[in-house]
PDB file of C-alpha atoms in Angstrom:
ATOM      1  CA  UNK B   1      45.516  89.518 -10.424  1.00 46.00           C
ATOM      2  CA  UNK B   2      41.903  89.410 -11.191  1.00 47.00           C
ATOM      3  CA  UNK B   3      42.549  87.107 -14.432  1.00 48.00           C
ATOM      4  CA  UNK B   4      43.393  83.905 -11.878  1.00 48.00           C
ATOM      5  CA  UNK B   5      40.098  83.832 -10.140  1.00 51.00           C
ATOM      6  CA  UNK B   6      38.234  83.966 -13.669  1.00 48.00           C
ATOM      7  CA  UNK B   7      39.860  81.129 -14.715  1.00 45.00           C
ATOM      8  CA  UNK B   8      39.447  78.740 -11.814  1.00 46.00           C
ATOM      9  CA  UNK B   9      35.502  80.152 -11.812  1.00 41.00           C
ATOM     10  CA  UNK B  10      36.040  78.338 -15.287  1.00 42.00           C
ATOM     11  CA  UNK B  11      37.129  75.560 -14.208  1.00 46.00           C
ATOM     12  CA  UNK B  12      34.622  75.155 -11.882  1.00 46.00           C
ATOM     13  CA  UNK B  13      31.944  75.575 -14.314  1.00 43.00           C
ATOM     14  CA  UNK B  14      33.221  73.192 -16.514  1.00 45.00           C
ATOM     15  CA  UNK B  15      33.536  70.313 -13.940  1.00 45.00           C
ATOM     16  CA  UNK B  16      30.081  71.057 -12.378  1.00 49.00           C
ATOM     17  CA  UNK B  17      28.468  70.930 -16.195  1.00 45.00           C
ATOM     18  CA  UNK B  18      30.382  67.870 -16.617  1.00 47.00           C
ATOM     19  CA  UNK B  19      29.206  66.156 -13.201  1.00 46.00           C
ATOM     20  CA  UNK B  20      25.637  66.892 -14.260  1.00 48.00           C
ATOM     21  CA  UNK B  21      25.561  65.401 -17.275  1.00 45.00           C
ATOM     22  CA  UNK B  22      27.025  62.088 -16.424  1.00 47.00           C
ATOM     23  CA  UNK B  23      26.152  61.107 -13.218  1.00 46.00           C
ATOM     24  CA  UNK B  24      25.938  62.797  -9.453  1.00 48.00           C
ATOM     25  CA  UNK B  25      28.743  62.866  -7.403  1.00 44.00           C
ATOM     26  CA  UNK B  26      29.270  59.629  -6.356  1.00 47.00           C
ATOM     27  CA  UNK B  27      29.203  58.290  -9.694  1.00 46.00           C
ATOM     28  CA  UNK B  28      25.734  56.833  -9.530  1.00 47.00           C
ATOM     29  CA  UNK B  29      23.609  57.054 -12.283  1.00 47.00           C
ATOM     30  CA  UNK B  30      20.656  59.190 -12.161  1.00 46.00           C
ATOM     31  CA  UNK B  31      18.864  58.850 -15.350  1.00 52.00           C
ATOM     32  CA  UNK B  32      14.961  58.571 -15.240  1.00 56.00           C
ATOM     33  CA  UNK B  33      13.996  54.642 -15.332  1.00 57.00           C
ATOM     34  CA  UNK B  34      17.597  53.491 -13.735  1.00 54.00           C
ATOM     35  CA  UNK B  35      17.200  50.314 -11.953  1.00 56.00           C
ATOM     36  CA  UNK B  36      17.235  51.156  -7.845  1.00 67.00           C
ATOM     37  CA  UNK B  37      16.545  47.938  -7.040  1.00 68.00           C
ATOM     38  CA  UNK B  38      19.513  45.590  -5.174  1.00 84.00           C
ATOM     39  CA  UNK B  39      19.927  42.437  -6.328  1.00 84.00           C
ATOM     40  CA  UNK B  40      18.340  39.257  -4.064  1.00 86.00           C
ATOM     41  CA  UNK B  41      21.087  37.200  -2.394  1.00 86.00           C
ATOM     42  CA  UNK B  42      21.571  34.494  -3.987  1.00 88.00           C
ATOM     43  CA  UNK B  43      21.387  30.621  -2.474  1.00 90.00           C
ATOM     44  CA  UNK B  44      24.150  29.041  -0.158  1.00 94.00           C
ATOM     45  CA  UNK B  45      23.946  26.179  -3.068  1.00 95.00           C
ATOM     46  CA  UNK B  46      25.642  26.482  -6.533  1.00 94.00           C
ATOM     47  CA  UNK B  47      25.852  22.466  -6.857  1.00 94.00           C
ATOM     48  CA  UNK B  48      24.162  19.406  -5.939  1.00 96.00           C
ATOM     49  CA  UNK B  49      25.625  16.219  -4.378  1.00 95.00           C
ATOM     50  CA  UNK B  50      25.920  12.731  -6.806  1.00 95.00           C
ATOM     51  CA  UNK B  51      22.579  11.260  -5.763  1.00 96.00           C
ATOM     52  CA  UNK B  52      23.537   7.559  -5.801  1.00 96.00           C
ATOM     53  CA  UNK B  53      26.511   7.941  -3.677  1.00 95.00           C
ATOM     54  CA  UNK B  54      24.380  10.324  -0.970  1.00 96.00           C
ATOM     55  CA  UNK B  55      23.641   7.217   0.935  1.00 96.00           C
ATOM     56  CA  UNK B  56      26.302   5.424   2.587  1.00 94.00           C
ATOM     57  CA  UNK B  57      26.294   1.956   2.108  1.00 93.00           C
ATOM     58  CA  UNK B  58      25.765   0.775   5.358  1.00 93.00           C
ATOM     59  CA  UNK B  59      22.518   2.907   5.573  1.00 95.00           C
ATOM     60  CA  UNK B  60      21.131   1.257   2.171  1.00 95.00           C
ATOM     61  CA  UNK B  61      22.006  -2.169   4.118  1.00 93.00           C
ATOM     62  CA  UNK B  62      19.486  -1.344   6.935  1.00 94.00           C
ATOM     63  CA  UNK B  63      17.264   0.078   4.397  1.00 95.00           C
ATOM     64  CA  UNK B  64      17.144  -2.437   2.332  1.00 93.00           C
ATOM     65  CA  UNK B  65      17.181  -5.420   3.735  1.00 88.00           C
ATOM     66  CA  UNK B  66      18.170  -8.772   2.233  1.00 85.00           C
ATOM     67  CA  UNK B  67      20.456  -7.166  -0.196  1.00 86.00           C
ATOM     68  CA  UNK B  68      23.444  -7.684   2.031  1.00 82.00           C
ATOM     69  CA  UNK B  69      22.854 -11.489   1.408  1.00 82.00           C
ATOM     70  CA  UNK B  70      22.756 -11.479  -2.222  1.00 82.00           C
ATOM     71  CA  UNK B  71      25.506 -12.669  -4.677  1.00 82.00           C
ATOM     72  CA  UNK B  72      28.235 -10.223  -4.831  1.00 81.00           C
ATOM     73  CA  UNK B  73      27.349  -8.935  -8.787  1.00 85.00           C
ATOM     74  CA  UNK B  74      23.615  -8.502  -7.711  1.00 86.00           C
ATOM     75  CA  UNK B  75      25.050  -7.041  -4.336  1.00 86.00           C
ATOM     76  CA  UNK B  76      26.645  -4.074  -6.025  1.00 89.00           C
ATOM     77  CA  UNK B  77      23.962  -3.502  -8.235  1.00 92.00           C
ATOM     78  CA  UNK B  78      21.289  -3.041  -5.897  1.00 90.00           C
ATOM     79  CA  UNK B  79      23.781  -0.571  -3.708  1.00 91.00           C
ATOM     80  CA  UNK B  80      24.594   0.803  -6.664  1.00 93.00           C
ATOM     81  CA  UNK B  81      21.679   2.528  -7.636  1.00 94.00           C
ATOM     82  CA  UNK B  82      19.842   4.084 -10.719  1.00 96.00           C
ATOM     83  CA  UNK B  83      19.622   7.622 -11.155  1.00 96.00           C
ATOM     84  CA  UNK B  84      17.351   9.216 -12.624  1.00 96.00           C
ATOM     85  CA  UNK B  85      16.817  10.985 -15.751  1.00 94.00           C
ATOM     86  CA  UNK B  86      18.261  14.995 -15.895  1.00 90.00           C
ATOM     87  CA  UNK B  87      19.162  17.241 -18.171  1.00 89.00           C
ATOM     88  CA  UNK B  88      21.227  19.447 -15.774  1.00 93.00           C
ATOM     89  CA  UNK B  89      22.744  17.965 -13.083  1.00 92.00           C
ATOM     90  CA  UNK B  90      23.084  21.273 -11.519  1.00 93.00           C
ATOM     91  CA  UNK B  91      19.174  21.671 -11.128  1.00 96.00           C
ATOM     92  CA  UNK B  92      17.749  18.474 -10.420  1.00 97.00           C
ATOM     93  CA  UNK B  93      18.995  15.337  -9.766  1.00 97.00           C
ATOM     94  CA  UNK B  94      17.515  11.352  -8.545  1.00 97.00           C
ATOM     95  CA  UNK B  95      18.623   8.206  -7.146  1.00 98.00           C
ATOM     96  CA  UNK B  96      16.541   5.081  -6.635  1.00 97.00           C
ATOM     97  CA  UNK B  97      17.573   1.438  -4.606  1.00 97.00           C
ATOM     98  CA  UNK B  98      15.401  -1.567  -4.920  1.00 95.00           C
ATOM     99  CA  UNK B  99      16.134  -4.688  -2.884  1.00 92.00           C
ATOM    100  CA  UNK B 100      13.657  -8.189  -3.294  1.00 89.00           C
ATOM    101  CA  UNK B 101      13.524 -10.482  -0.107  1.00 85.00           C
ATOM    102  CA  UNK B 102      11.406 -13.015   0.889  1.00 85.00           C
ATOM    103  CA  UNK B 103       9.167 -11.477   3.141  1.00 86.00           C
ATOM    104  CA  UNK B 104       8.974  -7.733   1.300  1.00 89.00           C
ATOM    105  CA  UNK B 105       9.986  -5.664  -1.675  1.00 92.00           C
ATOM    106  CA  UNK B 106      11.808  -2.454  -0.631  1.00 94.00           C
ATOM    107  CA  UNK B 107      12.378   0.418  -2.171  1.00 96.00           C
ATOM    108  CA  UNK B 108      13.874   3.558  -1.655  1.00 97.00           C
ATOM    109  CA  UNK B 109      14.463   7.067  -3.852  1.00 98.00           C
ATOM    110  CA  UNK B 110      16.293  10.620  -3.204  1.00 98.00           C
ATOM    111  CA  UNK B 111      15.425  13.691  -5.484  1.00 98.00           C
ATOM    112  CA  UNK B 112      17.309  16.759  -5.117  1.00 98.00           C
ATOM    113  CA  UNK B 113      16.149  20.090  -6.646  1.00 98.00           C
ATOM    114  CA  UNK B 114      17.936  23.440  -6.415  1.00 97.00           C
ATOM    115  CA  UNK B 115      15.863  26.313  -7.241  1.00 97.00           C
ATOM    116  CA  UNK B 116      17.428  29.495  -8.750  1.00 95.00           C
ATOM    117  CA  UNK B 117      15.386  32.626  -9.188  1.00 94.00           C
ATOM    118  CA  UNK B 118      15.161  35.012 -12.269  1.00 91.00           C
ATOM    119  CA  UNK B 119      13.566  37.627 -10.643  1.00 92.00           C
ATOM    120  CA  UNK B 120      16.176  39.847  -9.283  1.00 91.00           C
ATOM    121  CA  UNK B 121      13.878  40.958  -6.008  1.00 92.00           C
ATOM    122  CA  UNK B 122      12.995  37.395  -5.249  1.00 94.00           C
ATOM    123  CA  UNK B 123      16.302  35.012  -3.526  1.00 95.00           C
ATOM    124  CA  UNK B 124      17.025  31.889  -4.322  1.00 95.00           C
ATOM    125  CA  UNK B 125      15.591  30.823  -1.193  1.00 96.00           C
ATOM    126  CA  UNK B 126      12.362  32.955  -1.494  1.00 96.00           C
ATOM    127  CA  UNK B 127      11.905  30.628  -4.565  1.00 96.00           C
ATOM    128  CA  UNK B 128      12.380  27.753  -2.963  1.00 97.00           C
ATOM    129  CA  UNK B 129      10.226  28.268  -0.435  1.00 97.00           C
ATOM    130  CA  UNK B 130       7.685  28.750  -2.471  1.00 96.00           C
ATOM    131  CA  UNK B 131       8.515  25.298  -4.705  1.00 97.00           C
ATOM    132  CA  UNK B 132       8.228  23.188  -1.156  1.00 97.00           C
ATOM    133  CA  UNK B 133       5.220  24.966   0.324  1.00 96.00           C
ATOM    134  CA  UNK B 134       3.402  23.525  -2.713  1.00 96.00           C
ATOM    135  CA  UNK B 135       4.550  20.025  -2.201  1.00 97.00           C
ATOM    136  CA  UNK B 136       3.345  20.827   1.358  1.00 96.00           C
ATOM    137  CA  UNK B 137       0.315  22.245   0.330  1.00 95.00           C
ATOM    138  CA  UNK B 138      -0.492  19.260  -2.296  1.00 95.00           C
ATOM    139  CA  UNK B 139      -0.156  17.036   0.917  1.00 94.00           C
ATOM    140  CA  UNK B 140      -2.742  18.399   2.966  1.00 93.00           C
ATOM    141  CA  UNK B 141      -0.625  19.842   5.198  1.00 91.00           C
ATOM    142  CA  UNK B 142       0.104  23.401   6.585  1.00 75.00           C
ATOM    143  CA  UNK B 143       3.219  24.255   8.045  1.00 63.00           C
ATOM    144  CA  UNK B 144       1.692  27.293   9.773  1.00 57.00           C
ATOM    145  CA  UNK B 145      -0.953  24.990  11.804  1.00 46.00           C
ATOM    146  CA  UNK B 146       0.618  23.071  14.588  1.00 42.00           C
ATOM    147  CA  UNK B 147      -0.620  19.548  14.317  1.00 44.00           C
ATOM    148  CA  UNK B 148      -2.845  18.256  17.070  1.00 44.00           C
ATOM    149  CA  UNK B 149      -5.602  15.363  17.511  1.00 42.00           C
ATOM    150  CA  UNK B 150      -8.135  14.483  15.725  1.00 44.00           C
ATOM    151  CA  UNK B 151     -10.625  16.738  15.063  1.00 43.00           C
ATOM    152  CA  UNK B 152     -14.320  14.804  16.148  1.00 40.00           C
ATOM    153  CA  UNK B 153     -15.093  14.589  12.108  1.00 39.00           C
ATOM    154  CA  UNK B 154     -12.197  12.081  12.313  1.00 41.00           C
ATOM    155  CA  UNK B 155     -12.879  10.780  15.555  1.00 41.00           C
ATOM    156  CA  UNK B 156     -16.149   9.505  13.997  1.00 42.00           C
ATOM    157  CA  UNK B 157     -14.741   8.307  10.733  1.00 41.00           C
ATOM    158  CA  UNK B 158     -14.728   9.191   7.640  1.00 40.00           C
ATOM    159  CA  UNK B 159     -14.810   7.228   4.041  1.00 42.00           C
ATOM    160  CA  UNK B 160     -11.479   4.818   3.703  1.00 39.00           C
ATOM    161  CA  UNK B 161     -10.234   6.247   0.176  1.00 38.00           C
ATOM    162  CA  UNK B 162     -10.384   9.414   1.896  1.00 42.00           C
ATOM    163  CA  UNK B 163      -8.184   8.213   5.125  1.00 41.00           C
ATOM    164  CA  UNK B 164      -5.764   6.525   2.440  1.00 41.00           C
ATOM    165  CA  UNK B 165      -5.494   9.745   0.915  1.00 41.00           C
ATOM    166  CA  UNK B 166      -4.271  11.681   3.687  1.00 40.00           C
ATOM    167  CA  UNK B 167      -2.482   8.927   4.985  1.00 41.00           C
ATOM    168  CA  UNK B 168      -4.019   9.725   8.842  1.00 41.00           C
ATOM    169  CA  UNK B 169      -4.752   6.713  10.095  1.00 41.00           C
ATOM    170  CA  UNK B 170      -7.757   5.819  12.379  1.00 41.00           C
ATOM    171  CA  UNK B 171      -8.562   5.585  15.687  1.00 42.00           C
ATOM    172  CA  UNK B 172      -8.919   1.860  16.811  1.00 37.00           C
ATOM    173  CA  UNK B 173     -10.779   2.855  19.910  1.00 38.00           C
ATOM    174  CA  UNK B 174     -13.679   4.719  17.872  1.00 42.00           C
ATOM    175  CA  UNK B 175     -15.263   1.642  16.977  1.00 38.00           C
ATOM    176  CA  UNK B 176     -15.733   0.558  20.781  1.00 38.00           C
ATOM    177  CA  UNK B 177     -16.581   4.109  21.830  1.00 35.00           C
ATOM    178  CA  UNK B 178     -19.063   4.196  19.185  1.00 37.00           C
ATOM    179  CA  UNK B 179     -20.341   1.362  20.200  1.00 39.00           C
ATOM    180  CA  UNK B 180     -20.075  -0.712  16.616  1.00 38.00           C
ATOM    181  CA  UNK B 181     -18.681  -4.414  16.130  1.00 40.00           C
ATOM    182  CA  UNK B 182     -15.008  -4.890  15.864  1.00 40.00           C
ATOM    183  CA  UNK B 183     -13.319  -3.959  12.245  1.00 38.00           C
ATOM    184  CA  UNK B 184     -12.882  -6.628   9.759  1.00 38.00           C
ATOM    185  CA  UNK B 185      -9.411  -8.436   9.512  1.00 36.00           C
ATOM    186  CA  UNK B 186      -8.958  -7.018   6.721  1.00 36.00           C
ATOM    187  CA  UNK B 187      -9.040  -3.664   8.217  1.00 38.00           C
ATOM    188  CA  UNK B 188      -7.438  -4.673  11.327  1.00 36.00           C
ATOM    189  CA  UNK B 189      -4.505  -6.362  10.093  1.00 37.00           C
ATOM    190  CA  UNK B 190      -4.148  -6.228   6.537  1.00 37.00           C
ATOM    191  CA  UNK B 191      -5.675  -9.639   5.999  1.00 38.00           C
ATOM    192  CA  UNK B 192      -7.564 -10.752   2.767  1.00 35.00           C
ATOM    193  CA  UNK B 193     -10.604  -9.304   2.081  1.00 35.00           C
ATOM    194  CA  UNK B 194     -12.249 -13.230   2.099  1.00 37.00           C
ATOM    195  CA  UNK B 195     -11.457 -12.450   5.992  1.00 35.00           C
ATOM    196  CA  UNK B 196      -8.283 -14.569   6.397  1.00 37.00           C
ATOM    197  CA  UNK B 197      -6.803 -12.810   9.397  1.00 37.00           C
ATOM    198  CA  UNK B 198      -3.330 -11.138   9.662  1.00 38.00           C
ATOM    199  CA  UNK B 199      -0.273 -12.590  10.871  1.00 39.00           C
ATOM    200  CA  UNK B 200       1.640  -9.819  12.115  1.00 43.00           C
ATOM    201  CA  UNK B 201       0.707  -7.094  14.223  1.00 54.00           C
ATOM    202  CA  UNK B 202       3.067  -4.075  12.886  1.00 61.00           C
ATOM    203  CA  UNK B 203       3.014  -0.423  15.028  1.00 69.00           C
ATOM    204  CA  UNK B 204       0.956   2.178  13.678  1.00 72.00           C
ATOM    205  CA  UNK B 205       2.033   4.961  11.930  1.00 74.00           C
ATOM    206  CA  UNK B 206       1.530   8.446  12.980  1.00 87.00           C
ATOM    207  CA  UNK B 207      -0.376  10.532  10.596  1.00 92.00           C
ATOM    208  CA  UNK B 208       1.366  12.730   7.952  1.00 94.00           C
ATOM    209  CA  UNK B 209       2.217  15.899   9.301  1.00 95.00           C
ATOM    210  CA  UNK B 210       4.749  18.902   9.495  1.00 96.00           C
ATOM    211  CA  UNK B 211       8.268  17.981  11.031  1.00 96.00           C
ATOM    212  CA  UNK B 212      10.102  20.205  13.209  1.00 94.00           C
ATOM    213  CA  UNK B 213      13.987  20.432  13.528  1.00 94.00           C
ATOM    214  CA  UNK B 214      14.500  19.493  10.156  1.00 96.00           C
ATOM    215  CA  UNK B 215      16.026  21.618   7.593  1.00 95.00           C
ATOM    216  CA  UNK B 216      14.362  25.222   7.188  1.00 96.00           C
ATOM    217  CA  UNK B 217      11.120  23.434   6.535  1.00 97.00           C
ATOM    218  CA  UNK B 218      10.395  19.850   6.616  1.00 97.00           C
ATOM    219  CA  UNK B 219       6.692  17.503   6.370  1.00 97.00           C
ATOM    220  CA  UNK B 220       6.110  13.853   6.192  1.00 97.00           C
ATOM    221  CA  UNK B 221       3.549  12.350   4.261  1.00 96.00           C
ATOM    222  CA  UNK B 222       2.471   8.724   5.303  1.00 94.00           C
ATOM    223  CA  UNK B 223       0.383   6.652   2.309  1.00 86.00           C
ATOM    224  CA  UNK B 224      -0.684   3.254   3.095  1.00 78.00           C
ATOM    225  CA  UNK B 225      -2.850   1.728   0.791  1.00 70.00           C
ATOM    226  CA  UNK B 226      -3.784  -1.369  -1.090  1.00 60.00           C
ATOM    227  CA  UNK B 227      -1.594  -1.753  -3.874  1.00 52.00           C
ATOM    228  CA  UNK B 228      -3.511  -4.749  -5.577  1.00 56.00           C
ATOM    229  CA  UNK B 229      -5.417  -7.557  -4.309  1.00 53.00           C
ATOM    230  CA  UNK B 230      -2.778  -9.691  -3.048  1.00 55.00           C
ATOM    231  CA  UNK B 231      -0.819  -7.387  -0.592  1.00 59.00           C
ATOM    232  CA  UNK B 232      -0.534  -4.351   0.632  1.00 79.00           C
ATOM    233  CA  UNK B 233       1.566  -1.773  -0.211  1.00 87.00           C
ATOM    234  CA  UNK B 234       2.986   0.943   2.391  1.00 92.00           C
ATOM    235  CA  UNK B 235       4.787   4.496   1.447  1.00 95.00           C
ATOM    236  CA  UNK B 236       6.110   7.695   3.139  1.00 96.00           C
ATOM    237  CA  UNK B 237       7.819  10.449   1.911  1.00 97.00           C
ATOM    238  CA  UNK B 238       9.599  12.710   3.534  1.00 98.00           C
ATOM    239  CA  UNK B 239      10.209  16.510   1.800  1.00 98.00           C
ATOM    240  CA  UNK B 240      12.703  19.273   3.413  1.00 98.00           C
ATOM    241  CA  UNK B 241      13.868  22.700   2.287  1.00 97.00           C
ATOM    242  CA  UNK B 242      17.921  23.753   3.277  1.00 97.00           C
ATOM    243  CA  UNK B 243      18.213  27.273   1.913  1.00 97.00           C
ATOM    244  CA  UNK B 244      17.831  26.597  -1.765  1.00 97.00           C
ATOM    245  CA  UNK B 245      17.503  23.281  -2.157  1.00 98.00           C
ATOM    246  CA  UNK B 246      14.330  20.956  -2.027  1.00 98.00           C
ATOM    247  CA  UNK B 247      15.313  17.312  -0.888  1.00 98.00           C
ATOM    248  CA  UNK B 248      12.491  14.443  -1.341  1.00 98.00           C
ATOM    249  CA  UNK B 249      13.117  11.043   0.563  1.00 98.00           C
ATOM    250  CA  UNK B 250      10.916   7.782  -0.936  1.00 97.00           C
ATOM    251  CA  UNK B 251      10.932   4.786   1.708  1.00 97.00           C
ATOM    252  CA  UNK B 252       8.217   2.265   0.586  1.00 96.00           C
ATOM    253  CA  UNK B 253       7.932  -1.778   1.621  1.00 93.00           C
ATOM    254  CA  UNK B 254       5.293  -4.242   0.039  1.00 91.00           C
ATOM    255  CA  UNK B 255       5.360  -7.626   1.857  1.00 89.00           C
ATOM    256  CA  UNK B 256       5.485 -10.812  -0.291  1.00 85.00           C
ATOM    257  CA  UNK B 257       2.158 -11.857   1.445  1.00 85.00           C
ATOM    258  CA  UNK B 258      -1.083 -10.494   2.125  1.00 81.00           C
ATOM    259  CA  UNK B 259      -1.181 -11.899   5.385  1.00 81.00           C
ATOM    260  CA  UNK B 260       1.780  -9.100   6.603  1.00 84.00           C
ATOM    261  CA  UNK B 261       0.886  -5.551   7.081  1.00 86.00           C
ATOM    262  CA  UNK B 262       4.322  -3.022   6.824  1.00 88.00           C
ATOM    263  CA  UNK B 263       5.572  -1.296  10.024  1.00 91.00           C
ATOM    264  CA  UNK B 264       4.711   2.456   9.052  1.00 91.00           C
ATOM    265  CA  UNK B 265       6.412   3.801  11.905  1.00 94.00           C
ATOM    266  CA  UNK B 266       9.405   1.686  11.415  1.00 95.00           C
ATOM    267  CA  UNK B 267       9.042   3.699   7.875  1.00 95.00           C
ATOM    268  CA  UNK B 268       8.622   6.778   8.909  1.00 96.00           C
ATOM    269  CA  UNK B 269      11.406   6.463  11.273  1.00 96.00           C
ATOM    270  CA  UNK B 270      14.004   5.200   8.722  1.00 97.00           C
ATOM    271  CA  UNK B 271      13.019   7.751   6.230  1.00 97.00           C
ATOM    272  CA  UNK B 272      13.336  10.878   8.836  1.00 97.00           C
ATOM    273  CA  UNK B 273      16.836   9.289   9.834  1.00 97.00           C
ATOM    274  CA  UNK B 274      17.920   9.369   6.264  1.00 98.00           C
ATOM    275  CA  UNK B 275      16.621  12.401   5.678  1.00 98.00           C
ATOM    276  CA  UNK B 276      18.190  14.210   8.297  1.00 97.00           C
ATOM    277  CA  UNK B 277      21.614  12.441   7.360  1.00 96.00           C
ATOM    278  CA  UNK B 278      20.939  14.568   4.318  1.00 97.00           C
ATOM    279  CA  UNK B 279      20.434  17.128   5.422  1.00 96.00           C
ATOM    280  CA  UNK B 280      23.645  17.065   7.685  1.00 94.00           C
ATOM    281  CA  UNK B 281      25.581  16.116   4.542  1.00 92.00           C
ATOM    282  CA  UNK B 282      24.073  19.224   2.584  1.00 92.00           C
ATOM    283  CA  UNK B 283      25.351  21.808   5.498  1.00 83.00           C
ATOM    284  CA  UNK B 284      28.726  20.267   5.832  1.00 74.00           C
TER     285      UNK B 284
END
C-alpha cells in the first residue's frame, strides 16, 4: 500500500520539473528578456479609395467650372483626372482636375496617405497623428489654441509677404482707425500695381485656422498671393486626419485678368464641402 503514494509523489515531481522548465502554468513564457509588451491596435484602414474616382462628377462640375461646356473628348478628360505618381497604392495615393475658362483657371487635387506604424507600442493612429500635426504645425497653426481675433500686432499690420504667408488676411478698418489714407487698388481689389482699379469686389476669406467637426483632426490653410504680374493667384488647402489616414484637399482659382480678385471664401467653402464628402466616403 505504501508503494502507490510513492509513485504518484513521482509523478508529481516530474510534471512540476517539467512546468518549470518550459513555461508557468498558463503556458506563458517566462524567460528573462521575453517581450511583455501588447501589440498597438492597428488602424480602421488597410486600403485607400481610387483617388480620381473619389469625386463624383457632379461635384468636379461645380468645382470646376466651364468644363461642363467643353467638347465631349476634352469633357472626359478634364473629369477624368491625373493621378499622381505612387509606388504603393496602398500607402499613398493623388488625384488632380484642371479646368480653363474664360474668366479663371481652376484647379483642384486630393492626396491620400495611410500611415502604418513599425513600432509595436505606437498605433497606427498614434502615427498618424503625429504625420498631420506636422502639416499643422508647418502651417502656423495649433490645434490646441482655439482661434480668436486678431491679436493688436495684427491689428496694426504687419509686412505683406508675411500676411501672404500665413494666409490671415487684414483688417480693412485698421487703416481708418489708424488714421492712414485708404489702401492702394492694388491692395484693395487686386488691381494692377500701375493703380488700375479692380472690377470685382469678391468676399473675404477668413484666415487659416483649425476646423472643428471634421474628421479626428482637421485645419485649413488659406494662401492668396500674387502669382506673377498679370493676375493673381488664390489657394486653400484643406488637411484632415480619420483614424489612420491623412486626407489633403487642393482648391486653387487664378482669374484670366488682373482686374478680378478670387472669392476666398467661396474657396474655402467648396474645399471644406469636398472635404467633408471625403471624409463621409472614408467612414462608410
Amino acid at each position: 500500500m505504501a508503494y502507490v503514494p510513492g509513485v504518484a509523489l513521482l509523478a508529481a515531481l516530474v510534471v512540476g520539473c517539467s512546468a518549470g522548465a518550459d513555461g508557468n502554468a498558463n503556458g506563458t513564457d517566462s524567460k528573462a528578456g521575453s517581450p511583455t509588451v501588447t501589440p498597438a491596435p492597428p488602424g480602421k484602414y488597410l486600403t485607400l479609395p481610387a483617388p480620381c474616382r473619389a469625386v463624383p462628377r457632379s461635384t468636379l462640375k461645380d468645382l470646376l467650372p466651364g468644363a461642363a461646356e467643353l467638347p465631349g473628348d476634352q469633357q472626359d478628360k478634364v473629369f477624368r483626372g491625373s493621378a499622381a505618381v505612387t509606388y504603393d497604392t496602398d500607402r499613398k495615393v493623388g488625384c488632380s482636375w484642371k479646368s480653363d475658362a474664360p474668366s479663371a483657371t481652376r484647379s483642384l487635387s486630393i492626396d491620400f496617405e495611410r500611415v502604418v506604424s513599425y513600432d509595436p507600442a505606437v498605433s497606427d493612429d498614434d502615427r498618424a497623428d503625429t504625420v498631420y500635426a506636422k502639416k499643422e504645425k508647418a502651417a502656423g497653426l495649433s490645434s490646441s489654441a482655439t482661434p480668436g481675433p486678431p491679436d493688436e500686432k495684427d491689428k496694426k499690420g504687419e509686412e505683406s509677404e508675411d500676411g501672404e504667408e500665413s494666409g490671415k488676411a487684414k483688417d480693412p478698418a485698421d487703416a481708418d482707425a489708424t488714421g492712414s489714407a485708404d489702401p492702394s487698388p492694388s491692395e484693395s481689389s487686386g488691381g494692377s500695381t500701375d493703380g488700375t482699379p479692380g472690377s470685382s469686389s469678391p468676399e473675404e476669406a477668413l484666415p487659416s485656422r483649425v476646423l472643428d467637426n471634421l474628421g479626428d483632426a482637421a485645419f485649413l490653410q488659406d494662401l492668396p498671393k500674387k502669382a506673377d504680374s498679370t493676375a493673381q493667384h488664390h489657394t486653400v488647402s484643406v488637411v484632415f486626419r480619420t483614424s489612420n489616414v491623412v486626407v489633403t484637399v487642393r482648391y486653387a482659382e487664378q482669374p484670366a485678368l488682373i482686374t478680378q480678385v478670387p472669392d476666398g471664401r467661396e474657396l474655402q467653402e467648396k474645399a471644406q464641402a469636398l472635404a467633408r464628402k471625403l471624409a463621409e466616403t472614408l467612414s462608410e
